[in-house]
């Protein structure tokens, strides 16, 4: 699983899969929706507003999941 995929899952489920410097992947992912840098306090609002788009990305990850042997 990539850090970007972890960011998508975190944005959709509100379960943090990233910490420390890796949180930049979540910030980058959500910034892509609004076209500017985001701040920590904006994460819940942005995640809620773009919920359907985030859900699509989440479902694409699930549908395109590889078998463990395929790596």
PDB file of N, CA, C and O in Angstrom:
ATOM      1  N   UNK A   1       0.840  -1.162   0.000  1.00  0.00           N
ATOM      2  CA  UNK A   1       0.000   0.000   0.000  1.00  0.00           C
ATOM      3  C   UNK A   1       0.897   1.241   0.000  1.00  0.00           C
ATOM      4  O   UNK A   1       1.867   1.310   0.739  1.00  0.00           O
ATOM      5  N   UNK A   2       0.522   2.207  -0.821  1.00  0.00           N
ATOM      6  CA  UNK A   2       1.312   3.426  -0.902  1.00  0.00           C
ATOM      7  C   UNK A   2       0.856   4.437   0.153  1.00  0.00           C
ATOM      8  O   UNK A   2      -0.234   4.311   0.717  1.00  0.00           O
ATOM      9  N   UNK A   3       1.668   5.460   0.365  1.00  0.00           N
ATOM     10  CA  UNK A   3       1.303   6.525   1.301  1.00  0.00           C
ATOM     11  C   UNK A   3       0.094   7.296   0.773  1.00  0.00           C
ATOM     12  O   UNK A   3      -0.764   7.716   1.539  1.00  0.00           O
ATOM     13  N   UNK A   4       0.018   7.443  -0.547  1.00  0.00           N
ATOM     14  CA  UNK A   4      -1.156   8.113  -1.133  1.00  0.00           C
ATOM     15  C   UNK A   4      -2.425   7.312  -0.836  1.00  0.00           C
ATOM     16  O   UNK A   4      -3.455   7.880  -0.480  1.00  0.00           O
ATOM     17  N   UNK A   5      -2.350   6.009  -0.991  1.00  0.00           N
ATOM     18  CA  UNK A   5      -3.504   5.162  -0.686  1.00  0.00           C
ATOM     19  C   UNK A   5      -3.894   5.284   0.786  1.00  0.00           C
ATOM     20  O   UNK A   5      -5.085   5.334   1.117  1.00  0.00           O
ATOM     21  N   UNK A   6      -2.909   5.357   1.654  1.00  0.00           N
ATOM     22  CA  UNK A   6      -3.189   5.572   3.077  1.00  0.00           C
ATOM     23  C   UNK A   6      -3.895   6.910   3.293  1.00  0.00           C
ATOM     24  O   UNK A   6      -4.792   7.020   4.126  1.00  0.00           O
ATOM     25  N   UNK A   7      -3.507   7.923   2.534  1.00  0.00           N
ATOM     26  CA  UNK A   7      -4.149   9.233   2.644  1.00  0.00           C
ATOM     27  C   UNK A   7      -5.610   9.161   2.224  1.00  0.00           C
ATOM     28  O   UNK A   7      -6.484   9.742   2.882  1.00  0.00           O
ATOM     29  N   UNK A   8      -5.900   8.450   1.157  1.00  0.00           N
ATOM     30  CA  UNK A   8      -7.283   8.298   0.696  1.00  0.00           C
ATOM     31  C   UNK A   8      -8.106   7.583   1.758  1.00  0.00           C
ATOM     32  O   UNK A   8      -9.221   8.022   2.103  1.00  0.00           O
ATOM     33  N   UNK A   9      -7.586   6.514   2.297  1.00  0.00           N
ATOM     34  CA  UNK A   9      -8.304   5.753   3.321  1.00  0.00           C
ATOM     35  C   UNK A   9      -8.515   6.605   4.571  1.00  0.00           C
ATOM     36  O   UNK A   9      -9.601   6.608   5.153  1.00  0.00           O
ATOM     37  N   UNK A  10      -7.506   7.354   4.957  1.00  0.00           N
ATOM     38  CA  UNK A  10      -7.632   8.231   6.122  1.00  0.00           C
ATOM     39  C   UNK A  10      -8.708   9.283   5.894  1.00  0.00           C
ATOM     40  O   UNK A  10      -9.546   9.527   6.765  1.00  0.00           O
ATOM     41  N   UNK A  11      -8.711   9.897   4.724  1.00  0.00           N
ATOM     42  CA  UNK A  11      -9.705  10.932   4.419  1.00  0.00           C
ATOM     43  C   UNK A  11     -11.116  10.361   4.423  1.00  0.00           C
ATOM     44  O   UNK A  11     -12.065  11.020   4.865  1.00  0.00           O
ATOM     45  N   UNK A  12     -11.271   9.128   3.952  1.00  0.00           N
ATOM     46  CA  UNK A  12     -12.605   8.530   3.865  1.00  0.00           C
ATOM     47  C   UNK A  12     -13.088   7.974   5.198  1.00  0.00           C
ATOM     48  O   UNK A  12     -14.260   8.111   5.545  1.00  0.00           O
ATOM     49  N   UNK A  13     -12.219   7.351   5.948  1.00  0.00           N
ATOM     50  CA  UNK A  13     -12.644   6.646   7.168  1.00  0.00           C
ATOM     51  C   UNK A  13     -12.418   7.435   8.453  1.00  0.00           C
ATOM     52  O   UNK A  13     -12.923   7.045   9.501  1.00  0.00           O
ATOM     53  N   UNK A  14     -11.636   8.498   8.384  1.00  0.00           N
ATOM     54  CA  UNK A  14     -11.245   9.261   9.576  1.00  0.00           C
ATOM     55  C   UNK A  14     -10.386   8.440  10.536  1.00  0.00           C
ATOM     56  O   UNK A  14     -10.241   8.797  11.702  1.00  0.00           O
ATOM     57  N   UNK A  15      -9.828   7.353  10.050  1.00  0.00           N
ATOM     58  CA  UNK A  15      -8.890   6.550  10.834  1.00  0.00           C
ATOM     59  C   UNK A  15      -7.494   6.887  10.322  1.00  0.00           C
ATOM     60  O   UNK A  15      -7.183   6.641   9.153  1.00  0.00           O
ATOM     61  N   UNK A  16      -6.679   7.463  11.176  1.00  0.00           N
ATOM     62  CA  UNK A  16      -5.368   7.924  10.738  1.00  0.00           C
ATOM     63  C   UNK A  16      -4.440   6.746  10.461  1.00  0.00           C
ATOM     64  O   UNK A  16      -4.144   5.948  11.340  1.00  0.00           O
ATOM     65  N   UNK A  17      -3.995   6.669   9.225  1.00  0.00           N
ATOM     66  CA  UNK A  17      -3.038   5.641   8.821  1.00  0.00           C
ATOM     67  C   UNK A  17      -1.654   6.247   8.619  1.00  0.00           C
ATOM     68  O   UNK A  17      -0.726   5.551   8.220  1.00  0.00           O
ATOM     69  N   UNK A  18      -1.534   7.543   8.868  1.00  0.00           N
ATOM     70  CA  UNK A  18      -0.285   8.251   8.667  1.00  0.00           C
ATOM     71  C   UNK A  18       0.062   9.028   9.925  1.00  0.00           C
ATOM     72  O   UNK A  18      -0.823   9.447  10.661  1.00  0.00           O
ATOM     73  N   UNK A  19       1.360   9.223  10.135  1.00  0.00           N
ATOM     74  CA  UNK A  19       1.779  10.025  11.276  1.00  0.00           C
ATOM     75  C   UNK A  19       3.069  10.742  10.933  1.00  0.00           C
ATOM     76  O   UNK A  19       3.739  10.408   9.953  1.00  0.00           O
ATOM     77  N   UNK A  20       3.392  11.722  11.737  1.00  0.00           N
ATOM     78  CA  UNK A  20       4.630  12.455  11.535  1.00  0.00           C
ATOM     79  C   UNK A  20       4.712  13.092  10.159  1.00  0.00           C
ATOM     80  O   UNK A  20       3.742  13.652   9.657  1.00  0.00           O
ATOM     81  N   UNK A  21       5.880  12.982   9.558  1.00  0.00           N
ATOM     82  CA  UNK A  21       6.109  13.580   8.243  1.00  0.00           C
ATOM     83  C   UNK A  21       5.217  12.986   7.154  1.00  0.00           C
ATOM     84  O   UNK A  21       4.967  13.628   6.136  1.00  0.00           O
ATOM     85  N   UNK A  22       4.739  11.771   7.351  1.00  0.00           N
ATOM     86  CA  UNK A  22       3.884  11.127   6.351  1.00  0.00           C
ATOM     87  C   UNK A  22       2.506  11.783   6.242  1.00  0.00           C
ATOM     88  O   UNK A  22       1.794  11.561   5.265  1.00  0.00           O
ATOM     89  N   UNK A  23       2.140  12.601   7.202  1.00  0.00           N
ATOM     90  CA  UNK A  23       0.863  13.315   7.113  1.00  0.00           C
ATOM     91  C   UNK A  23       0.809  14.241   5.902  1.00  0.00           C
ATOM     92  O   UNK A  23      -0.267  14.618   5.451  1.00  0.00           O
ATOM     93  N   UNK A  24       1.980  14.564   5.349  1.00  0.00           N
ATOM     94  CA  UNK A  24       2.008  15.424   4.167  1.00  0.00           C
ATOM     95  C   UNK A  24       1.209  14.808   3.015  1.00  0.00           C
ATOM     96  O   UNK A  24       0.648  15.520   2.197  1.00  0.00           O
ATOM     97  N   UNK A  25       1.120  13.487   2.981  1.00  0.00           N
ATOM     98  CA  UNK A  25       0.357  12.829   1.925  1.00  0.00           C
ATOM     99  C   UNK A  25      -1.136  13.110   2.054  1.00  0.00           C
ATOM    100  O   UNK A  25      -1.831  13.291   1.057  1.00  0.00           O
ATOM    101  N   UNK A  26      -1.636  13.169   3.263  1.00  0.00           N
ATOM    102  CA  UNK A  26      -3.037  13.522   3.489  1.00  0.00           C
ATOM    103  C   UNK A  26      -3.277  14.981   3.113  1.00  0.00           C
ATOM    104  O   UNK A  26      -4.249  15.296   2.419  1.00  0.00           O
ATOM    105  N   UNK A  27      -2.386  15.856   3.545  1.00  0.00           N
ATOM    106  CA  UNK A  27      -2.512  17.279   3.217  1.00  0.00           C
ATOM    107  C   UNK A  27      -2.456  17.492   1.702  1.00  0.00           C
ATOM    108  O   UNK A  27      -3.244  18.253   1.147  1.00  0.00           O
ATOM    109  N   UNK A  28      -1.533  16.804   1.035  1.00  0.00           N
ATOM    110  CA  UNK A  28      -1.417  16.933  -0.424  1.00  0.00           C
ATOM    111  C   UNK A  28      -2.668  16.418  -1.125  1.00  0.00           C
ATOM    112  O   UNK A  28      -3.156  17.041  -2.075  1.00  0.00           O
ATOM    113  N   UNK A  29      -3.177  15.290  -0.668  1.00  0.00           N
ATOM    114  CA  UNK A  29      -4.382  14.718  -1.284  1.00  0.00           C
ATOM    115  C   UNK A  29      -5.562  15.676  -1.153  1.00  0.00           C
ATOM    116  O   UNK A  29      -6.229  15.987  -2.146  1.00  0.00           O
ATOM    117  N   UNK A  30      -5.803  16.171   0.041  1.00  0.00           N
ATOM    118  CA  UNK A  30      -6.937  17.075   0.247  1.00  0.00           C
ATOM    119  C   UNK A  30      -6.711  18.434  -0.404  1.00  0.00           C
ATOM    120  O   UNK A  30      -7.671  19.058  -0.885  1.00  0.00           O
ATOM    121  N   UNK A  31      -5.474  18.887  -0.464  1.00  0.00           N
ATOM    122  CA  UNK A  31      -5.174  20.154  -1.138  1.00  0.00           C
ATOM    123  C   UNK A  31      -5.535  20.091  -2.616  1.00  0.00           C
ATOM    124  O   UNK A  31      -5.915  21.105  -3.210  1.00  0.00           O
ATOM    125  N   UNK A  32      -5.439  18.904  -3.190  1.00  0.00           N
ATOM    126  CA  UNK A  32      -5.791  18.731  -4.595  1.00  0.00           C
ATOM    127  C   UNK A  32      -7.240  19.067  -4.898  1.00  0.00           C
ATOM    128  O   UNK A  32      -7.572  19.471  -6.019  1.00  0.00           O
ATOM    129  N   UNK A  33      -8.101  18.949  -3.932  1.00  0.00           N
ATOM    130  CA  UNK A  33      -9.516  19.271  -4.134  1.00  0.00           C
ATOM    131  C   UNK A  33      -9.763  20.768  -4.171  1.00  0.00           C
ATOM    132  O   UNK A  33     -10.642  21.228  -4.891  1.00  0.00           O
ATOM    133  N   UNK A  34      -9.023  21.522  -3.391  1.00  0.00           N
ATOM    134  CA  UNK A  34      -9.303  22.954  -3.281  1.00  0.00           C
ATOM    135  C   UNK A  34      -8.255  23.828  -3.949  1.00  0.00           C
ATOM    136  O   UNK A  34      -8.439  25.042  -4.042  1.00  0.00           O
ATOM    137  N   UNK A  35      -7.171  23.229  -4.410  1.00  0.00           N
ATOM    138  CA  UNK A  35      -6.181  23.973  -5.165  1.00  0.00           C
ATOM    139  C   UNK A  35      -5.292  24.898  -4.356  1.00  0.00           C
ATOM    140  O   UNK A  35      -4.716  25.834  -4.896  1.00  0.00           O
ATOM    141  N   UNK A  36      -5.200  24.641  -3.082  1.00  0.00           N
ATOM    142  CA  UNK A  36      -4.308  25.427  -2.239  1.00  0.00           C
ATOM    143  C   UNK A  36      -3.906  24.591  -1.038  1.00  0.00           C
ATOM    144  O   UNK A  36      -4.496  23.550  -0.776  1.00  0.00           O
ATOM    145  N   UNK A  37      -2.933  25.075  -0.317  1.00  0.00           N
ATOM    146  CA  UNK A  37      -2.496  24.412   0.914  1.00  0.00           C
ATOM    147  C   UNK A  37      -3.646  24.405   1.928  1.00  0.00           C
ATOM    148  O   UNK A  37      -4.423  25.362   1.993  1.00  0.00           O
ATOM    149  N   UNK A  38      -3.757  23.328   2.693  1.00  0.00           N
ATOM    150  CA  UNK A  38      -4.788  23.279   3.729  1.00  0.00           C
ATOM    151  C   UNK A  38      -4.142  23.282   5.103  1.00  0.00           C
ATOM    152  O   UNK A  38      -2.952  22.998   5.244  1.00  0.00           O
ATOM    153  N   UNK A  39      -4.957  23.581   6.088  1.00  0.00           N
ATOM    154  CA  UNK A  39      -4.509  23.605   7.470  1.00  0.00           C
ATOM    155  C   UNK A  39      -5.243  22.513   8.238  1.00  0.00           C
ATOM    156  O   UNK A  39      -6.333  22.077   7.847  1.00  0.00           O
ATOM    157  N   UNK A  40      -4.646  22.077   9.318  1.00  0.00           N
ATOM    158  CA  UNK A  40      -5.168  20.955  10.099  1.00  0.00           C
ATOM    159  C   UNK A  40      -6.641  21.123  10.447  1.00  0.00           C
ATOM    160  O   UNK A  40      -7.426  20.188  10.307  1.00  0.00           O
ATOM    161  N   UNK A  41      -7.022  22.305  10.877  1.00  0.00           N
ATOM    162  CA  UNK A  41      -8.405  22.515  11.296  1.00  0.00           C
ATOM    163  C   UNK A  41      -9.395  22.421  10.131  1.00  0.00           C
ATOM    164  O   UNK A  41     -10.586  22.267  10.343  1.00  0.00           O
ATOM    165  N   UNK A  42      -8.905  22.459   8.891  1.00  0.00           N
ATOM    166  CA  UNK A  42      -9.780  22.375   7.722  1.00  0.00           C
ATOM    167  C   UNK A  42     -10.049  20.938   7.273  1.00  0.00           C
ATOM    168  O   UNK A  42     -10.962  20.704   6.485  1.00  0.00           O
ATOM    169  N   UNK A  43      -9.267  19.993   7.758  1.00  0.00           N
ATOM    170  CA  UNK A  43      -9.385  18.612   7.283  1.00  0.00           C
ATOM    171  C   UNK A  43     -10.805  18.068   7.407  1.00  0.00           C
ATOM    172  O   UNK A  43     -11.342  17.540   6.430  1.00  0.00           O
ATOM    173  N   UNK A  44     -11.488  18.175   8.558  1.00  0.00           N
ATOM    174  CA  UNK A  44     -12.845  17.629   8.647  1.00  0.00           C
ATOM    175  C   UNK A  44     -13.833  18.293   7.675  1.00  0.00           C
ATOM    176  O   UNK A  44     -14.672  17.616   7.078  1.00  0.00           O
ATOM    177  N   UNK A  45     -13.706  19.593   7.500  1.00  0.00           N
ATOM    178  CA  UNK A  45     -14.622  20.320   6.614  1.00  0.00           C
ATOM    179  C   UNK A  45     -14.395  19.919   5.159  1.00  0.00           C
ATOM    180  O   UNK A  45     -15.348  19.648   4.425  1.00  0.00           O
ATOM    181  N   UNK A  46     -13.144  19.858   4.757  1.00  0.00           N
ATOM    182  CA  UNK A  46     -12.830  19.486   3.378  1.00  0.00           C
ATOM    183  C   UNK A  46     -13.224  18.042   3.110  1.00  0.00           C
ATOM    184  O   UNK A  46     -13.805  17.724   2.073  1.00  0.00           O
ATOM    185  N   UNK A  47     -12.933  17.162   4.063  1.00  0.00           N
ATOM    186  CA  UNK A  47     -13.310  15.749   3.905  1.00  0.00           C
ATOM    187  C   UNK A  47     -14.821  15.597   3.772  1.00  0.00           C
ATOM    188  O   UNK A  47     -15.302  14.792   2.974  1.00  0.00           O
ATOM    189  N   UNK A  48     -15.573  16.352   4.536  1.00  0.00           N
ATOM    190  CA  UNK A  48     -17.036  16.276   4.474  1.00  0.00           C
ATOM    191  C   UNK A  48     -17.558  16.844   3.157  1.00  0.00           C
ATOM    192  O   UNK A  48     -18.437  16.261   2.516  1.00  0.00           O
ATOM    193  N   UNK A  49     -17.017  17.977   2.735  1.00  0.00           N
ATOM    194  CA  UNK A  49     -17.496  18.640   1.526  1.00  0.00           C
ATOM    195  C   UNK A  49     -17.221  17.801   0.274  1.00  0.00           C
ATOM    196  O   UNK A  49     -18.050  17.726  -0.632  1.00  0.00           O
ATOM    197  N   UNK A  50     -16.079  17.154   0.228  1.00  0.00           N
ATOM    198  CA  UNK A  50     -15.686  16.363  -0.940  1.00  0.00           C
ATOM    199  C   UNK A  50     -15.903  14.867  -0.712  1.00  0.00           C
ATOM    200  O   UNK A  50     -15.287  14.031  -1.363  1.00  0.00           O
ATOM    201  N   UNK A  51     -16.801  14.533   0.166  1.00  0.00           N
ATOM    202  CA  UNK A  51     -17.052  13.148   0.582  1.00  0.00           C
ATOM    203  C   UNK A  51     -17.301  12.205  -0.592  1.00  0.00           C
ATOM    204  O   UNK A  51     -16.758  11.101  -0.631  1.00  0.00           O
ATOM    205  N   UNK A  52     -18.111  12.607  -1.541  1.00  0.00           N
ATOM    206  CA  UNK A  52     -18.431  11.720  -2.667  1.00  0.00           C
ATOM    207  C   UNK A  52     -17.213  11.474  -3.551  1.00  0.00           C
ATOM    208  O   UNK A  52     -17.009  10.354  -4.012  1.00  0.00           O
ATOM    209  N   UNK A  53     -16.397  12.487  -3.771  1.00  0.00           N
ATOM    210  CA  UNK A  53     -15.186  12.294  -4.569  1.00  0.00           C
ATOM    211  C   UNK A  53     -14.176  11.422  -3.825  1.00  0.00           C
ATOM    212  O   UNK A  53     -13.519  10.573  -4.433  1.00  0.00           O
ATOM    213  N   UNK A  54     -14.060  11.636  -2.524  1.00  0.00           N
ATOM    214  CA  UNK A  54     -13.166  10.814  -1.713  1.00  0.00           C
ATOM    215  C   UNK A  54     -13.666   9.369  -1.700  1.00  0.00           C
ATOM    216  O   UNK A  54     -12.875   8.432  -1.805  1.00  0.00           O
ATOM    217  N   UNK A  55     -14.975   9.198  -1.605  1.00  0.00           N
ATOM    218  CA  UNK A  55     -15.560   7.852  -1.630  1.00  0.00           C
ATOM    219  C   UNK A  55     -15.218   7.152  -2.946  1.00  0.00           C
ATOM    220  O   UNK A  55     -14.875   5.966  -2.946  1.00  0.00           O
ATOM    221  N   UNK A  56     -15.294   7.871  -4.056  1.00  0.00           N
ATOM    222  CA  UNK A  56     -14.961   7.280  -5.355  1.00  0.00           C
ATOM    223  C   UNK A  56     -13.500   6.804  -5.356  1.00  0.00           C
ATOM    224  O   UNK A  56     -13.214   5.694  -5.800  1.00  0.00           O
ATOM    225  N   UNK A  57     -12.599   7.643  -4.862  1.00  0.00           N
ATOM    226  CA  UNK A  57     -11.188   7.243  -4.797  1.00  0.00           C
ATOM    227  C   UNK A  57     -10.992   6.026  -3.900  1.00  0.00           C
ATOM    228  O   UNK A  57     -10.236   5.111  -4.226  1.00  0.00           O
ATOM    229  N   UNK A  58     -11.697   6.018  -2.768  1.00  0.00           N
ATOM    230  CA  UNK A  58     -11.629   4.886  -1.835  1.00  0.00           C
ATOM    231  C   UNK A  58     -12.132   3.605  -2.502  1.00  0.00           C
ATOM    232  O   UNK A  58     -11.488   2.555  -2.431  1.00  0.00           O
ATOM    233  N   UNK A  59     -13.270   3.699  -3.177  1.00  0.00           N
ATOM    234  CA  UNK A  59     -13.836   2.515  -3.834  1.00  0.00           C
ATOM    235  C   UNK A  59     -12.946   2.041  -4.979  1.00  0.00           C
ATOM    236  O   UNK A  59     -12.814   0.840  -5.205  1.00  0.00           O
ATOM    237  N   UNK A  60     -12.316   2.955  -5.686  1.00  0.00           N
ATOM    238  CA  UNK A  60     -11.374   2.568  -6.741  1.00  0.00           C
ATOM    239  C   UNK A  60     -10.206   1.775  -6.154  1.00  0.00           C
ATOM    240  O   UNK A  60      -9.767   0.785  -6.751  1.00  0.00           O
ATOM    241  N   UNK A  61      -9.723   2.204  -4.987  1.00  0.00           N
ATOM    242  CA  UNK A  61      -8.654   1.445  -4.323  1.00  0.00           C
ATOM    243  C   UNK A  61      -9.122   0.031  -4.008  1.00  0.00           C
ATOM    244  O   UNK A  61      -8.391  -0.945  -4.225  1.00  0.00           O
ATOM    245  N   UNK A  62     -10.314  -0.075  -3.486  1.00  0.00           N
ATOM    246  CA  UNK A  62     -10.841  -1.393  -3.105  1.00  0.00           C
ATOM    247  C   UNK A  62     -11.048  -2.279  -4.323  1.00  0.00           C
ATOM    248  O   UNK A  62     -10.703  -3.460  -4.301  1.00  0.00           O
ATOM    249  N   UNK A  63     -11.591  -1.712  -5.378  1.00  0.00           N
ATOM    250  CA  UNK A  63     -11.879  -2.499  -6.583  1.00  0.00           C
ATOM    251  C   UNK A  63     -10.618  -2.932  -7.313  1.00  0.00           C
ATOM    252  O   UNK A  63     -10.617  -3.942  -7.997  1.00  0.00           O
ATOM    253  N   UNK A  64      -9.561  -2.135  -7.164  1.00  0.00           N
ATOM    254  CA  UNK A  64      -8.325  -2.422  -7.873  1.00  0.00           C
ATOM    255  C   UNK A  64      -7.259  -3.076  -6.978  1.00  0.00           C
ATOM    256  O   UNK A  64      -6.089  -3.151  -7.361  1.00  0.00           O
ATOM    257  N   UNK A  65      -7.686  -3.545  -5.841  1.00  0.00           N
ATOM    258  CA  UNK A  65      -6.738  -4.189  -4.898  1.00  0.00           C
ATOM    259  C   UNK A  65      -6.141  -5.433  -5.552  1.00  0.00           C
ATOM    260  O   UNK A  65      -6.824  -6.186  -6.238  1.00  0.00           O
ATOM    261  N   UNK A  66      -4.862  -5.614  -5.303  1.00  0.00           N
ATOM    262  CA  UNK A  66      -4.150  -6.766  -5.867  1.00  0.00           C
ATOM    263  C   UNK A  66      -4.065  -7.870  -4.824  1.00  0.00           C
ATOM    264  O   UNK A  66      -4.076  -7.607  -3.624  1.00  0.00           O
ATOM    265  N   UNK A  67      -3.933  -9.058  -5.298  1.00  0.00           N
ATOM    266  CA  UNK A  67      -3.665 -10.188  -4.424  1.00  0.00           C
ATOM    267  C   UNK A  67      -2.273 -10.013  -3.841  1.00  0.00           C
ATOM    268  O   UNK A  67      -1.385  -9.443  -4.490  1.00  0.00           O
ATOM    269  N   UNK A  68      -2.028 -10.518  -2.668  1.00  0.00           N
ATOM    270  CA  UNK A  68      -0.716 -10.397  -2.032  1.00  0.00           C
ATOM    271  C   UNK A  68       0.371 -11.020  -2.900  1.00  0.00           C
ATOM    272  O   UNK A  68       1.501 -10.547  -2.932  1.00  0.00           O
ATOM    273  N   UNK A  69       0.031 -12.048  -3.654  1.00  0.00           N
ATOM    274  CA  UNK A  69       1.000 -12.737  -4.498  1.00  0.00           C
ATOM    275  C   UNK A  69       1.326 -11.960  -5.775  1.00  0.00           C
ATOM    276  O   UNK A  69       2.308 -12.260  -6.446  1.00  0.00           O
ATOM    277  N   UNK A  70       0.509 -10.947  -6.118  1.00  0.00           N
ATOM    278  CA  UNK A  70       0.691 -10.199  -7.367  1.00  0.00           C
ATOM    279  C   UNK A  70       1.764  -9.138  -7.298  1.00  0.00           C
ATOM    280  O   UNK A  70       2.115  -8.550  -8.294  1.00  0.00           O
ATOM    281  N   UNK A  71       2.314  -8.891  -6.143  1.00  0.00           N
ATOM    282  CA  UNK A  71       3.280  -7.800  -6.011  1.00  0.00           C
ATOM    283  C   UNK A  71       4.562  -8.148  -6.564  1.00  0.00           C
ATOM    284  O   UNK A  71       5.323  -8.578  -6.982  1.00  0.00           O
TER     285      UNK A  71
END
